[in-house]
XYZ file of N, CA and C in Angstrom:
540
model
N 117.596 91.008 46.138
C 117.018 91.578 47.227
C 115.817 92.497 46.704
N 115.684 92.550 45.046
C 114.560 93.411 44.695
C 113.569 92.701 44.654
N 113.144 91.673 44.868
C 112.099 91.128 45.459
C 111.652 91.612 46.932
N 112.550 92.244 47.532
C 111.742 92.709 48.777
C 111.526 93.949 48.933
N 111.907 94.745 47.910
C 111.483 95.810 47.371
C 110.315 96.060 46.781
N 109.565 94.945 46.336
C 108.281 94.988 45.494
C 106.883 94.854 46.640
N 105.936 94.909 46.068
C 104.883 94.898 47.004
C 104.766 93.401 46.679
N 105.309 92.667 46.702
C 105.341 91.332 46.296
C 104.561 90.411 47.689
N 104.938 90.368 49.059
C 104.943 90.375 50.283
C 103.823 90.625 50.721
N 103.015 91.825 49.827
C 101.569 92.543 50.714
C 100.718 91.464 51.024
N 100.314 90.483 50.404
C 99.565 89.442 50.639
C 99.618 88.766 51.942
N 100.388 88.945 52.492
C 100.575 88.565 53.655
C 100.926 89.321 55.009
N 100.138 88.813 56.168
C 99.843 89.719 56.904
C 101.256 89.347 58.011
N 102.415 88.921 57.856
C 103.598 89.058 58.907
C 104.236 87.439 58.269
N 105.465 88.203 58.064
C 106.635 87.103 57.897
C 107.538 87.359 59.014
N 107.881 86.191 59.674
C 108.927 86.192 60.678
C 109.560 84.339 60.683
N 110.698 85.069 59.957
C 112.302 84.170 59.640
C 112.628 83.823 61.410
N 113.005 82.786 61.929
C 113.872 82.447 62.935
C 115.420 83.119 62.711
N 115.749 82.580 60.995
C 117.592 82.568 61.380
C 117.973 83.308 59.837
N 118.644 83.470 59.589
C 119.579 84.350 58.412
C 120.113 83.122 57.617
N 119.839 83.007 56.406
C 120.745 81.546 55.535
C 121.925 82.258 55.512
N 122.803 81.998 56.227
C 123.966 82.436 55.953
C 124.910 81.532 56.708
N 126.307 81.999 56.229
C 127.342 81.156 57.376
C 127.105 79.476 57.607
N 127.164 79.013 59.357
C 126.874 78.163 59.648
C 125.670 77.454 59.631
N 124.364 78.557 59.904
C 122.644 78.417 59.089
C 122.565 77.295 57.651
N 123.708 78.117 56.796
C 123.172 77.300 55.792
C 123.834 75.436 55.801
N 124.862 75.130 56.429
C 125.180 73.937 56.910
C 124.414 73.209 57.954
N 123.633 74.156 58.605
C 122.537 73.195 59.511
C 121.151 72.864 58.459
N 120.813 73.715 58.468
C 119.481 73.079 57.367
C 120.158 72.359 55.812
N 121.004 71.913 55.624
C 121.238 71.264 54.832
C 121.466 70.124 55.180
N 122.596 70.177 56.384
C 122.317 68.674 57.033
C 120.617 67.981 57.576
N 119.867 68.903 57.826
C 118.244 68.214 58.796
C 117.815 67.655 57.097
N 117.741 69.185 55.987
C 116.829 68.834 54.896
C 117.484 67.585 54.208
N 118.221 67.899 53.423
C 119.296 67.029 52.820
C 119.958 66.092 52.842
N 120.603 65.627 54.124
C 121.333 64.536 54.764
C 120.779 64.180 55.468
N 118.757 65.028 55.899
C 118.303 63.957 56.747
C 118.904 63.384 57.778
N 119.141 64.927 58.391
C 119.771 64.455 60.254
C 118.353 64.917 61.156
N 117.594 63.823 61.204
C 116.677 64.278 61.523
C 116.465 64.455 63.171
N 117.837 64.441 63.932
C 117.696 64.739 65.066
C 118.106 66.458 65.214
N 118.130 66.782 64.332
C 117.515 68.221 64.612
C 116.230 69.164 65.064
N 115.475 67.943 64.319
C 114.102 68.220 64.140
C 113.265 68.592 65.924
N 114.090 68.215 66.781
C 113.173 68.622 67.923
C 114.286 70.003 68.440
N 115.209 70.566 67.873
C 115.714 71.645 68.661
C 114.978 72.538 67.664
N 114.451 72.074 65.973
C 113.620 73.188 65.310
C 112.333 73.363 66.194
N 111.827 72.443 66.665
C 110.677 72.413 66.937
C 110.348 73.557 68.170
N 111.442 72.983 69.126
C 111.341 74.059 70.298
C 111.678 75.657 69.997
N 112.607 75.846 69.081
C 112.623 77.289 68.354
C 111.444 77.525 67.915
N 110.977 77.331 67.096
C 109.460 77.544 66.617
C 108.430 77.934 67.580
N 108.508 76.750 68.885
C 107.698 77.267 69.359
C 108.181 78.355 70.407
N 109.163 78.709 70.647
C 109.841 80.095 71.504
C 109.409 80.934 70.421
N 109.500 80.922 69.357
C 108.808 82.297 68.377
C 107.613 82.370 68.550
N 106.737 81.461 68.298
C 105.002 81.231 68.500
C 104.513 81.997 69.811
N 105.545 81.836 70.799
C 104.989 81.939 71.927
C 105.379 83.594 71.932
N 106.163 84.188 71.946
C 106.405 85.635 71.759
C 105.567 86.189 70.390
N 105.462 85.510 69.334
C 104.382 86.020 68.334
C 103.034 86.462 68.900
N 102.828 85.794 69.592
C 101.363 85.573 70.320
C 101.320 86.002 72.046
N 102.095 86.485 72.517
C 102.557 86.936 73.930
C 101.764 85.939 74.456
N 102.312 84.610 74.342
C 101.559 83.199 75.320
C 100.600 83.264 75.368
N 99.255 84.022 74.453
C 98.339 83.647 74.421
C 97.833 82.302 72.946
N 96.292 82.278 73.020
C 96.286 81.308 71.875
C 96.693 81.282 70.325
N 97.210 80.757 70.068
C 97.975 80.422 68.913
C 97.198 80.177 67.603
N 97.038 80.680 66.714
C 95.819 79.942 65.438
C 96.603 78.642 64.886
N 95.897 77.453 64.230
C 96.425 76.962 63.644
C 97.824 76.913 62.561
N 98.499 76.241 62.858
C 99.538 75.932 62.073
C 99.295 75.214 60.068
N 99.796 75.545 59.660
C 99.497 75.020 58.231
C 100.820 74.822 57.327
N 101.379 73.592 57.375
C 102.475 73.278 56.765
C 102.694 73.820 54.648
N 103.760 74.015 54.644
C 103.454 74.060 53.151
C 103.951 72.897 52.969
N 103.477 71.849 51.654
C 103.730 70.937 51.565
C 104.423 70.384 50.391
N 105.284 68.923 50.490
C 106.146 68.805 49.619
C 105.787 68.360 48.622
N 106.737 68.237 47.228
C 106.546 67.805 46.213
C 106.129 66.252 46.422
N 105.025 66.121 45.434
C 104.945 65.033 44.946
C 105.939 63.591 45.325
N 105.552 62.741 45.534
C 106.582 61.779 46.142
C 107.953 61.942 46.820
N 107.835 63.027 47.334
C 109.211 63.322 48.219
C 109.375 62.080 49.444
N 107.993 62.104 49.960
C 108.262 61.236 51.535
C 107.993 59.761 50.512
N 107.727 59.529 49.778
C 108.029 58.259 49.500
C 109.555 58.162 48.626
N 109.947 58.984 48.273
C 111.719 58.623 47.779
C 112.583 58.856 48.957
N 112.150 60.224 49.781
C 113.112 60.312 50.944
C 113.037 59.481 52.357
N 111.651 58.952 52.521
C 111.167 58.657 53.770
C 110.875 59.444 54.190
N 110.273 61.160 54.339
C 110.414 61.881 55.509
C 109.923 63.074 54.509
N 109.645 64.133 55.167
C 109.595 65.800 54.734
C 110.108 66.530 56.185
N 110.887 66.822 55.883
C 110.738 68.302 56.998
C 109.886 69.001 57.955
N 109.246 69.583 57.192
C 108.422 70.263 57.315
C 106.726 70.285 58.066
N 106.941 68.669 57.445
C 105.377 67.596 57.913
C 106.410 67.167 59.492
N 107.416 66.746 59.570
C 107.965 66.634 61.106
C 108.184 67.828 61.318
N 108.359 68.672 61.338
C 108.800 69.890 62.318
C 107.144 70.142 62.678
N 105.902 70.099 62.094
C 104.485 69.942 62.547
C 104.107 68.973 63.424
N 104.464 68.110 62.926
C 104.146 66.667 63.957
C 104.718 66.925 65.445
N 105.963 67.517 65.578
C 106.529 67.407 66.629
C 106.102 68.660 67.493
N 105.656 69.828 66.472
C 104.249 70.869 67.356
C 103.693 70.346 67.889
N 103.057 69.374 67.415
C 101.549 69.099 67.908
C 102.099 68.158 69.083
N 102.835 66.963 69.109
C 103.151 66.070 70.197
C 104.005 66.652 71.466
N 105.096 67.860 71.078
C 105.397 67.974 72.207
C 104.682 69.407 72.917
N 104.405 70.169 71.729
C 103.714 71.308 72.399
C 102.394 71.563 72.479
N 101.334 70.368 71.699
C 99.924 70.774 71.516
C 99.400 71.692 70.433
N 100.227 71.975 69.318
C 99.714 73.012 68.845
C 98.629 72.113 67.551
N 97.646 72.931 67.155
C 96.948 72.418 65.994
C 97.273 72.753 64.484
N 97.550 71.544 63.779
C 98.295 71.513 62.831
C 97.029 70.936 61.433
N 97.034 71.978 60.648
C 95.462 71.750 59.690
C 96.398 71.388 57.722
N 96.350 70.529 57.962
C 97.230 70.224 56.184
C 95.919 71.125 55.207
N 95.950 71.722 55.033
C 95.129 72.840 54.082
C 95.568 72.888 52.465
N 96.762 72.766 52.562
C 97.101 72.645 51.108
C 97.689 71.504 50.485
N 98.090 71.590 49.212
C 98.583 69.986 48.799
C 99.273 70.894 47.539
N 100.520 70.070 47.188
C 101.248 70.854 46.220
C 101.025 69.525 45.383
N 100.757 69.746 44.051
C 100.570 69.633 42.385
C 101.556 69.368 41.340
N 102.708 70.310 41.778
C 103.344 70.007 40.665
C 105.058 70.004 41.629
N 105.717 68.784 40.569
C 106.822 68.281 41.260
C 108.341 68.914 40.899
N 107.654 70.305 40.400
C 109.205 71.044 40.020
C 109.694 71.533 40.844
N 111.054 71.714 41.328
C 111.906 72.173 42.426
C 111.790 73.499 41.916
N 111.686 74.741 43.158
C 111.787 75.791 42.729
C 112.958 76.379 42.885
N 113.817 75.770 43.467
C 115.448 76.030 43.392
C 115.426 76.138 42.210
N 115.163 75.487 41.082
C 116.160 75.291 39.667
C 115.237 76.119 38.639
N 114.343 77.306 39.193
C 113.556 78.257 38.730
C 114.195 79.603 39.105
N 114.054 80.440 37.697
C 114.514 81.919 37.844
C 113.544 82.385 38.726
N 114.259 83.915 39.374
C 113.208 84.436 40.332
C 112.357 85.189 39.266
N 112.065 85.273 38.176
C 111.128 85.685 37.191
C 109.966 84.448 37.504
N 110.317 83.294 37.166
C 109.676 81.952 36.943
C 109.356 81.883 38.184
N 109.700 82.005 39.486
C 109.198 81.994 40.957
C 107.855 82.947 41.052
N 108.434 84.244 41.084
C 106.771 85.163 41.115
C 106.317 85.079 40.062
N 106.121 84.443 39.102
C 104.642 83.997 38.492
C 104.167 82.685 38.320
N 104.438 82.045 39.538
C 104.295 80.995 40.154
C 102.941 80.753 40.399
N 101.959 79.756 39.286
C 100.873 79.957 40.062
C 100.686 78.590 39.804
N 99.618 77.619 40.410
C 98.709 76.130 40.228
C 100.019 75.222 40.699
N 100.931 75.424 41.606
C 101.674 74.509 41.858
C 101.292 74.404 43.063
N 100.794 75.029 43.633
C 99.890 74.309 44.634
C 98.159 74.677 45.156
N 97.632 74.012 45.765
C 96.326 74.041 45.924
C 95.600 73.696 46.990
N 94.129 73.868 47.095
C 93.519 73.647 48.398
C 93.354 71.979 48.833
N 93.496 71.499 49.871
C 93.633 70.163 49.925
C 92.006 69.810 50.223
N 91.675 68.663 50.222
C 90.376 67.803 50.473
C 89.892 68.509 51.542
N 90.533 68.545 52.180
C 89.919 68.860 53.808
C 89.653 70.333 54.138
N 90.416 71.258 53.189
C 90.309 72.224 53.275
C 89.152 72.709 52.378
N 88.761 71.738 51.510
C 87.187 72.233 50.703
C 86.046 71.679 51.640
N 86.317 70.492 52.123
C 85.458 70.045 53.409
C 85.171 71.263 54.270
N 86.128 71.762 54.719
C 85.759 72.848 55.999
C 85.460 73.992 55.656
N 86.023 74.090 53.887
C 84.637 75.234 53.691
C 83.851 75.367 53.307
N 82.838 74.027 52.892
C 81.393 73.883 52.750
C 81.034 74.059 53.982
N 81.362 73.080 55.503
C 81.235 73.132 56.160
C 80.910 74.609 57.189
N 81.869 75.740 56.492
C 81.741 77.141 57.192
C 82.428 76.809 58.357
N 83.699 76.077 58.774
C 84.705 76.123 59.871
C 86.317 76.203 59.455
N 85.992 77.352 58.566
C 87.875 77.796 58.144
C 88.088 78.468 59.451
N 89.392 78.460 59.783
C 89.737 79.412 60.765
C 90.372 81.069 60.264
N 90.314 81.455 61.352
C 90.244 83.053 60.895
C 91.631 83.326 60.535
N 93.038 82.869 61.358
C 93.771 83.060 61.061
C 95.024 81.576 61.156
N 96.210 81.771 60.404
C 96.851 80.767 60.527
C 98.370 80.597 60.069
N 99.036 80.202 60.643
C 100.219 80.329 60.492
C 100.847 79.196 59.978
N 101.359 79.886 58.468
C 101.960 79.038 57.561
C 103.388 78.602 57.874
N 103.911 77.433 58.103
C 104.925 76.780 58.409
C 105.958 76.380 57.451
N 107.399 77.393 57.060
C 108.411 76.747 55.979
C 109.536 76.806 56.262
N 110.575 75.727 55.940
C 111.823 75.605 56.290
C 112.671 76.975 55.759
N 111.969 77.319 54.533
C 113.229 78.538 53.983
C 112.619 79.253 53.248
N 112.405 80.530 53.314
C 112.152 81.112 52.490
C 113.100 81.859 51.182
N 112.863 81.889 49.878
C 114.413 82.559 48.999
C 113.345 83.274 48.715
N 112.942 83.706 47.306
C 112.143 84.855 46.686
C 110.514 84.895 47.454
N 109.815 83.824 48.419
C 108.818 84.299 48.552
C 107.931 83.857 48.158
N 108.144 83.119 46.676
C 107.292 82.778 45.959
C 106.447 81.805 46.283
N 106.737 80.506 46.776
C 105.642 79.677 47.552
C 105.067 79.951 48.993
N 105.596 81.106 49.506
C 104.413 81.398 50.581
C 103.754 82.297 49.919
N 103.771 83.437 49.107
C 102.682 84.045 48.415
C 101.641 83.346 47.779
N 102.260 82.293 47.114
C 101.029 81.248 46.085
C 100.207 80.862 47.157
N 100.779 80.252 48.084
C 100.180 79.663 49.506
C 99.084 80.409 50.227
N 99.725 81.749 50.330
C 98.618 82.717 50.925
C 97.312 83.322 50.425
N 97.571 83.024 48.976
C 96.666 83.810 48.127
C 95.653 82.722 47.938
N 96.355 80.805 47.959
C 95.087 80.026 48.009
C 94.392 80.018 49.480
N 94.788 80.386 50.899
C 94.279 80.386 51.916
C 93.226 80.993 52.045
N 93.709 82.796 51.307
C 92.871 83.562 51.587
C 91.686 83.593 50.615
N 91.944 82.689 49.575
C 90.904 82.827 48.581
C 89.950 81.830 48.956
N 90.140 81.011 50.555
C 89.356 79.986 50.794
C 88.781 81.161 52.032
N 89.086 82.265 52.108
C 88.595 83.009 53.342
C 88.845 82.926 54.408
N 90.299 82.537 54.813
C 91.278 82.644 55.602
C 91.665 84.174 55.831
N 91.802 85.089 56.878
C 91.434 86.152 56.989
C 92.826 86.725 57.232
N 93.804 86.442 57.982
C 95.113 86.470 58.230
C 96.319 85.383 57.857
N 96.732 85.845 57.209
C 98.173 84.607 56.975
C 99.717 85.158 57.524
N 100.213 84.459 58.666
C 101.145 84.469 58.955
C 102.103 83.893 57.989
N 103.365 83.716 57.943
C 104.564 83.273 57.929
C 105.411 83.005 58.579
N 105.706 81.533 59.274
C 106.779 81.511 60.357
C 107.774 80.718 59.307
N 109.150 80.967 59.162
C 110.205 80.000 58.386
C 111.049 80.117 59.222
N 112.184 78.864 59.479
C 113.185 78.554 59.923
C 114.566 79.660 59.676
N 114.605 79.939 58.502
C 115.246 80.628 57.814
C 114.891 81.657 56.298
N 115.423 82.277 56.101
C 115.116 83.002 55.118
C 116.786 84.132 54.484
N 116.717 83.685 53.287
C 117.933 84.070 52.324
C 117.939 85.935 52.316
N 118.498 86.067 52.667
C 119.232 87.718 52.841
C 119.741 88.413 51.764
C-alpha cells in the first residue's frame, strides 16, 4: 500500500477500478485470464460499459486504449483478455478503440519486485498507428486506458507517460480489478 501514498499516480487523470481483487473476484479473474474462460468476456464488457456511462454521464466517451499484451502471448495462448474485452466493447456498444501502444518486453510484471516495477521503462512504446496519428496531428485529446488488473500501477503509469508525451492531454484508467 505504500505505492498508493507516493505521488506515483499523479501522472494519471483518474483511476477507476470496478472491483477489488480479493475473495471470489480473484477466482473470477483467474478463470478468465489464466484458464481462458472466455464466456466471462461479455459479462466484463457489460460492466465496463456501465462504468463508462457513469464516468461520462451518458455523454461521449473518448477512445479506449487497451494495455497491449506481451509479445507472443496471443500466439501462445490464442487470445488476450484485454484485447477481447475491447473488441466486444466495439461490437456490443460501439466504442472507438485505438491501439496506440505496443509492448516491447516479454518479461512478466508479476515476477518483479515493487521497486523494479516502479522504475519500469522501455517495456511499452508508441505503436506505428500512434506515430502516424501524431504526424497527421489527429491525436485524441482524452483517452481511457483499459487494463484487467492494477497491482502496483507501474504499467498504467508508463503507458500514460507515453500517451502524454505523444500529446494526449488526459489519460484516465479503467481497470476491472485493483489490488488493495
